């Protein structure tokens, strides 16, 4: 990562992961936090169940910068894109291989690229 990219990413980033129950993604959150720390990035990465996602997105005191869906809820992508179209919050599905391997670094990179 060059200095310009590090500067762009140095502001606190809030990354929300959405999965079916909010449980299976917690390990991935931990791995992403470690990857962010290793890169010197200030971040707030958290996982919620699909049923909790709306209330988290409505909390204006803690705005979300990017929303990533677990592969098991990929069918919700259009729904979230429509909901968030006016906010500019990017939405994408976590790569199934990265999710399965719990590759926190790769998923973090995906999130950062979506925020550019």
Coordinates of C-alpha atoms in Angstrom, one line a residue:
X1 CA 0.0 0.0 0.0
X2 CA 1.5 3.4 -0.9
X3 CA 1.3 6.4 1.3
X4 CA -1.6 8.0 -0.5
X5 CA -3.7 4.9 0.0
X6 CA -2.8 4.7 3.7
X7 CA -3.8 8.4 4.2
X8 CA -7.1 7.8 2.5
X9 CA -7.8 4.9 4.8
X10 CA -6.6 6.5 8.0
X11 CA -10.0 7.9 8.9
X12 CA -12.1 5.5 11.0
X13 CA -13.9 3.0 8.7
X14 CA -17.1 1.2 9.8
X15 CA -17.6 -2.1 8.1
X16 CA -20.7 -4.0 8.6
X17 CA -20.9 -7.7 7.8
X18 CA -24.4 -9.3 7.5
X19 CA -25.0 -13.0 7.8
X20 CA -27.9 -15.2 8.5
X21 CA -27.6 -15.2 12.3
X22 CA -24.6 -13.0 13.0
X23 CA -22.6 -15.8 14.5
X24 CA -20.6 -17.4 11.7
X25 CA -19.1 -14.1 10.7
X26 CA -17.7 -13.2 14.1
X27 CA -14.5 -15.2 13.4
X28 CA -14.1 -13.3 10.1
X29 CA -14.5 -10.0 12.0
X30 CA -11.7 -10.9 14.3
X31 CA -9.4 -11.8 11.4
X32 CA -10.3 -8.6 9.6
X33 CA -9.6 -6.5 12.7
X34 CA -6.2 -8.2 13.0
X35 CA -5.5 -7.4 9.3
X36 CA -6.6 -3.8 9.8
X37 CA -4.4 -3.4 12.9
X38 CA -1.4 -4.9 11.0
X39 CA -2.0 -2.2 8.3
X40 CA -2.4 0.6 10.8
X41 CA -6.0 1.2 9.9
X42 CA -8.5 2.6 12.3
X43 CA -11.7 0.5 11.9
X44 CA -14.9 -0.6 13.5
X45 CA -15.8 -4.0 12.0
X46 CA -18.8 -5.8 13.2
X47 CA -21.2 -8.5 12.2
X48 CA -25.0 -8.5 12.6
X49 CA -27.8 -10.9 11.6
X50 CA -29.9 -10.0 8.6
X51 CA -32.8 -9.1 10.9
X52 CA -30.6 -6.6 12.8
X53 CA -29.1 -4.9 9.7
X54 CA -31.8 -2.3 9.2
X55 CA -31.7 -0.9 12.7
X56 CA -27.9 -0.7 12.6
X57 CA -28.1 1.2 9.3
X58 CA -30.6 3.6 10.7
X59 CA -28.3 4.6 13.6
X60 CA -27.1 8.0 12.4
X61 CA -24.7 8.3 15.3
X62 CA -22.7 5.4 13.9
X63 CA -22.8 5.6 10.1
X64 CA -21.7 2.5 8.1
X65 CA -19.1 3.0 5.3
X66 CA -19.6 -0.3 3.6
X67 CA -21.9 -3.3 3.9
X68 CA -20.7 -6.8 3.1
X69 CA -23.1 -9.8 2.9
X70 CA -22.1 -13.3 3.8
X71 CA -22.5 -15.8 1.0
X72 CA -25.4 -17.4 2.8
X73 CA -27.5 -14.1 2.4
X74 CA -26.3 -13.1 -1.1
X75 CA -29.9 -13.2 -2.2
X76 CA -30.4 -10.0 -0.2
X77 CA -27.9 -7.9 -2.2
X78 CA -30.5 -6.2 -4.4
X79 CA -32.7 -5.5 -1.4
X80 CA -29.8 -3.7 0.4
X81 CA -28.6 -1.9 -2.8
X82 CA -32.1 -0.5 -3.3
X83 CA -32.4 0.5 0.4
X84 CA -29.0 2.2 0.4
X85 CA -29.0 3.7 -3.1
X86 CA -29.5 7.2 -1.8
X87 CA -26.9 6.9 0.9
X88 CA -23.9 6.0 -1.2
X89 CA -23.1 3.1 1.1
X90 CA -21.6 0.3 -1.1
X91 CA -22.9 -3.2 -0.8
X92 CA -21.3 -6.4 -2.0
X93 CA -21.2 -10.1 -1.3
X94 CA -18.1 -11.6 0.4
X95 CA -16.3 -13.9 -1.9
X96 CA -17.3 -17.5 -1.0
X97 CA -13.7 -18.7 -1.0
X98 CA -12.4 -15.8 1.2
X99 CA -15.4 -16.4 3.5
X100 CA -14.8 -20.2 3.7
X101 CA -11.1 -19.7 4.4
X102 CA -11.8 -16.9 6.8
X103 CA -9.4 -14.7 4.9
X104 CA -9.7 -11.5 6.8
X105 CA -7.1 -9.6 4.9
X106 CA -8.8 -10.3 1.5
X107 CA -12.2 -9.3 2.8
X108 CA -10.8 -6.2 4.4
X109 CA -9.2 -5.3 1.0
X110 CA -12.5 -5.8 -0.7
X111 CA -14.2 -3.5 1.8
X112 CA -11.5 -0.8 1.4
X113 CA -11.7 -1.0 -2.4
X114 CA -15.5 -0.5 -2.3
X115 CA -15.1 2.6 -0.2
X116 CA -12.9 4.4 -2.7

